[in-house]
Amino acid sequence: MQEKPEVWQRGPLQSIPPLLQPVAHALLQAAEEVQNLTAGFADKTLWERPANVASPAFHLQHLTGVLDRLFTYAKGQSLTEQQLQYLAAEGDPAQTHMDTNQLVDLFNRRVEISIAELSGVDESTLTEARTIGRKKIPTTLVGLYVHAAEHTMRHVGQLHVTIKILKGMNAKTLGRYF
């Protein structure tokens, strides 16, 4: 079976401004990689933390949450109480009652929303000032979008390694899960 080229190698996305193509490509690539990584993943290991690294569940939650938060800041808005509650629940199995597929679906939906938002951006606004969080850390609109893309891919990479470790651990180590 021949693999598809990476998203950026498939050409421009028609609705996305040229300067934001790399951001959209990275987000769509992340969604495809997460889908492939989690196919057949055992829900019983969703909260496992091999070598005390972050669990797959945390990464899946964080991927969604970070995009939501950074795109909120991109609109010049502050986080809502609901977003702050989501942030507080990231990584806490007691507060999250979703399986792998539900977490992946939530991430995919957030990528779709982000792509739709990117399609409406006027490139002439990309250098406009924005702030992050309660401390009002200064950045620009393009800075937020680029950080959203790179932070997403960073966590996809960490998710990839964690899932490979969990899948590769022998049945004796994780026998209670398989």
Tab-separated table of C-alpha atoms in Angstrom:
chain	number	residue	atom	x	y	z
A	1	MET	CA	0.000	0.000	0.000
A	2	GLN	CA	1.367	3.385	-0.998
A	3	GLU	CA	1.314	6.054	1.683
A	4	LYS	CA	-0.100	9.493	0.979
A	5	PRO	CA	2.362	12.364	0.899
A	6	GLU	CA	2.374	14.576	3.952
A	7	VAL	CA	-0.290	17.280	3.924
A	8	TRP	CA	2.144	20.075	3.000
A	9	GLN	CA	3.244	18.058	-0.047
A	10	ARG	CA	-0.305	17.844	-1.402
A	11	GLY	CA	-0.452	21.484	-2.397
A	12	PRO	CA	-2.123	24.633	-1.143
A	13	LEU	CA	-5.405	24.544	0.706
A	14	GLN	CA	-7.803	26.676	-1.293
A	15	SER	CA	-9.512	28.523	1.530
A	16	ILE	CA	-6.386	29.308	3.568
A	17	PRO	CA	-4.413	32.554	3.094
A	18	PRO	CA	-0.937	31.860	1.649
A	19	LEU	CA	0.992	32.981	4.737
A	20	LEU	CA	-1.050	30.628	6.930
A	21	GLN	CA	-0.683	27.555	4.708
A	22	PRO	CA	2.099	26.072	6.905
A	23	VAL	CA	-0.078	26.417	10.011
A	24	ALA	CA	-3.044	24.709	8.345
A	25	HIS	CA	-0.825	21.996	6.872
A	26	ALA	CA	0.687	21.247	10.303
A	27	LEU	CA	-2.719	21.050	11.991
A	28	LEU	CA	-4.138	18.749	9.329
A	29	GLN	CA	-0.988	16.606	9.452
A	30	ALA	CA	-1.358	16.365	13.224
A	31	ALA	CA	-4.965	15.197	12.871
A	32	GLU	CA	-3.954	12.484	10.401
A	33	GLU	CA	-1.071	11.314	12.577
A	34	VAL	CA	-3.211	11.197	15.715
A	35	GLN	CA	-5.833	9.178	13.836
A	36	ASN	CA	-3.193	6.685	12.659
A	37	LEU	CA	-1.403	6.510	16.025
A	38	THR	CA	-4.525	5.768	18.004
A	39	ALA	CA	-6.052	3.211	15.640
A	40	GLY	CA	-6.448	0.050	17.703
A	41	PHE	CA	-5.007	1.659	20.817
A	42	ALA	CA	-6.145	-0.061	24.018
A	43	ASP	CA	-8.301	2.254	26.140
A	44	LYS	CA	-7.005	0.444	29.199
A	45	THR	CA	-3.602	2.086	28.658
A	46	LEU	CA	-4.986	5.561	27.956
A	47	TRP	CA	-3.877	6.876	31.353
A	48	GLU	CA	-0.614	4.931	31.634
A	49	ARG	CA	2.553	6.960	32.166
A	50	PRO	CA	5.569	4.830	31.207
A	51	ALA	CA	8.764	6.211	32.770
A	52	ASN	CA	6.509	8.858	34.366
A	53	VAL	CA	5.934	10.716	31.070
A	54	ALA	CA	2.562	12.256	30.256
A	55	SER	CA	-0.174	9.771	29.409
A	56	PRO	CA	-1.726	9.432	25.945
A	57	ALA	CA	-4.951	10.809	27.450
A	58	PHE	CA	-3.177	13.951	28.619
A	59	HIS	CA	-1.688	14.580	25.171
A	60	LEU	CA	-5.038	14.070	23.461
A	61	GLN	CA	-6.737	16.452	25.886
A	62	HIS	CA	-3.929	18.988	25.692
A	63	LEU	CA	-3.868	18.988	21.888
A	64	THR	CA	-7.512	20.017	21.859
A	65	GLY	CA	-7.230	22.469	24.726
A	66	VAL	CA	-4.160	24.285	23.428
A	67	LEU	CA	-5.733	24.892	20.028
A	68	ASP	CA	-8.898	26.154	21.658
A	69	ARG	CA	-7.000	28.487	23.985
A	70	LEU	CA	-4.541	29.851	21.422
A	71	PHE	CA	-7.259	30.494	18.860
A	72	THR	CA	-9.256	32.294	21.575
A	73	TYR	CA	-6.265	34.565	22.220
A	74	ALA	CA	-5.904	35.034	18.459
A	75	LYS	CA	-9.406	36.524	18.453
A	76	GLY	CA	-8.270	38.945	21.159
A	77	GLN	CA	-10.458	37.265	23.770
A	78	SER	CA	-9.856	35.988	27.271
A	79	LEU	CA	-10.484	32.405	28.259
A	80	THR	CA	-13.943	31.489	29.484
A	81	GLU	CA	-14.656	29.690	32.742
A	82	GLN	CA	-15.375	26.547	30.701
A	83	GLN	CA	-11.942	26.751	29.045
A	84	LEU	CA	-10.264	27.214	32.417
A	85	GLN	CA	-12.116	24.179	33.768
A	86	TYR	CA	-11.020	22.131	30.744
A	87	LEU	CA	-7.417	23.227	31.352
A	88	ALA	CA	-7.623	22.199	35.014
A	89	ALA	CA	-8.979	18.775	34.035
A	90	GLU	CA	-6.251	18.006	31.480
A	91	GLY	CA	-4.375	14.956	32.651
A	92	ASP	CA	-6.774	14.108	35.472
A	93	PRO	CA	-8.430	10.724	34.901
A	94	ALA	CA	-10.952	11.425	37.664
A	95	GLN	CA	-12.313	14.385	35.693
A	96	THR	CA	-12.252	12.838	32.225
A	97	HIS	CA	-14.680	10.161	31.211
A	98	MET	CA	-13.836	9.766	27.532
A	99	ASP	CA	-12.275	6.899	25.671
A	100	THR	CA	-9.577	7.184	23.013
A	101	ASN	CA	-12.012	7.580	20.128
A	102	GLN	CA	-13.930	10.329	21.903
A	103	LEU	CA	-10.727	12.231	22.685
A	104	VAL	CA	-9.539	11.861	19.080
A	105	ASP	CA	-12.926	13.009	17.771
A	106	LEU	CA	-12.775	16.064	20.031
A	107	PHE	CA	-9.301	16.907	18.710
A	108	ASN	CA	-10.384	16.412	15.091
A	109	ARG	CA	-13.332	18.745	15.622
A	110	ARG	CA	-11.024	21.386	17.127
A	111	VAL	CA	-8.721	21.094	14.095
A	112	GLU	CA	-11.725	21.592	11.795
A	113	ILE	CA	-12.757	24.697	13.740
A	114	SER	CA	-9.199	26.031	13.654
A	115	ILE	CA	-8.942	25.526	9.894
A	116	ALA	CA	-12.257	27.325	9.417
A	117	GLU	CA	-11.000	30.217	11.540
A	118	LEU	CA	-7.731	30.394	9.578
A	119	SER	CA	-9.689	30.638	6.343
A	120	GLY	CA	-11.234	33.905	7.504
A	121	VAL	CA	-7.988	35.626	8.502
A	122	ASP	CA	-6.940	38.768	6.643
A	123	GLU	CA	-3.175	38.466	6.110
A	124	SER	CA	-2.737	42.184	6.677
A	125	THR	CA	-3.670	41.595	10.354
A	126	LEU	CA	-1.005	38.969	11.073
A	127	THR	CA	1.389	41.392	12.764
A	128	GLU	CA	-1.282	42.842	15.044
A	129	ALA	CA	-0.543	42.633	18.750
A	130	ARG	CA	-2.194	39.987	20.893
A	131	THR	CA	-1.685	38.882	24.483
A	132	ILE	CA	-1.660	35.516	26.192
A	133	GLY	CA	-3.233	34.718	29.532
A	134	ARG	CA	-3.782	36.656	32.703
A	135	LYS	CA	-0.234	38.000	32.563
A	136	LYS	CA	-0.970	39.485	29.115
A	137	ILE	CA	2.241	38.115	27.598
A	138	PRO	CA	2.760	40.027	24.343
A	139	THR	CA	2.775	38.310	20.959
A	140	THR	CA	1.274	38.781	17.508
A	141	LEU	CA	-1.549	37.089	15.687
A	142	VAL	CA	0.894	35.167	13.497
A	143	GLY	CA	2.911	34.284	16.603
A	144	LEU	CA	-0.142	32.615	18.117
A	145	TYR	CA	-0.925	30.685	14.944
A	146	VAL	CA	2.660	29.500	14.479
A	147	HIS	CA	2.884	28.497	18.128
A	148	ALA	CA	-0.422	26.616	17.817
A	149	ALA	CA	1.047	24.605	14.935
A	150	GLU	CA	4.427	23.886	16.504
A	151	HIS	CA	3.002	23.103	19.941
A	152	THR	CA	0.484	20.730	18.377
A	153	MET	CA	3.189	18.890	16.462
A	154	ARG	CA	5.399	18.731	19.569
A	155	HIS	CA	2.657	16.944	21.484
A	156	VAL	CA	1.863	14.657	18.554
A	157	GLY	CA	5.520	13.613	18.649
A	158	GLN	CA	5.350	12.968	22.383
A	159	LEU	CA	2.103	11.054	21.933
A	160	HIS	CA	3.757	8.971	19.229
A	161	VAL	CA	6.644	7.974	21.490
A	162	THR	CA	4.388	7.209	24.467
A	163	ILE	CA	2.047	5.054	22.414
A	164	LYS	CA	4.967	3.184	20.836
A	165	ILE	CA	6.391	2.490	24.291
A	166	LEU	CA	3.027	1.283	25.585
A	167	LYS	CA	2.436	-0.912	22.547
A	168	GLY	CA	5.971	-2.268	22.772
A	169	MET	CA	5.970	-3.117	26.450
A	170	ASN	CA	5.723	-6.836	26.931
A	171	ALA	CA	2.660	-8.554	28.286
A	172	LYS	CA	4.480	-9.344	31.528
A	173	THR	CA	4.949	-5.625	32.252
A	174	LEU	CA	1.446	-4.590	31.236
A	175	GLY	CA	-0.252	-7.973	31.522
A	176	ARG	CA	-3.136	-6.478	33.426
A	177	TYR	CA	-4.070	-4.468	30.313
A	178	PHE	CA	-3.821	-6.974	27.486
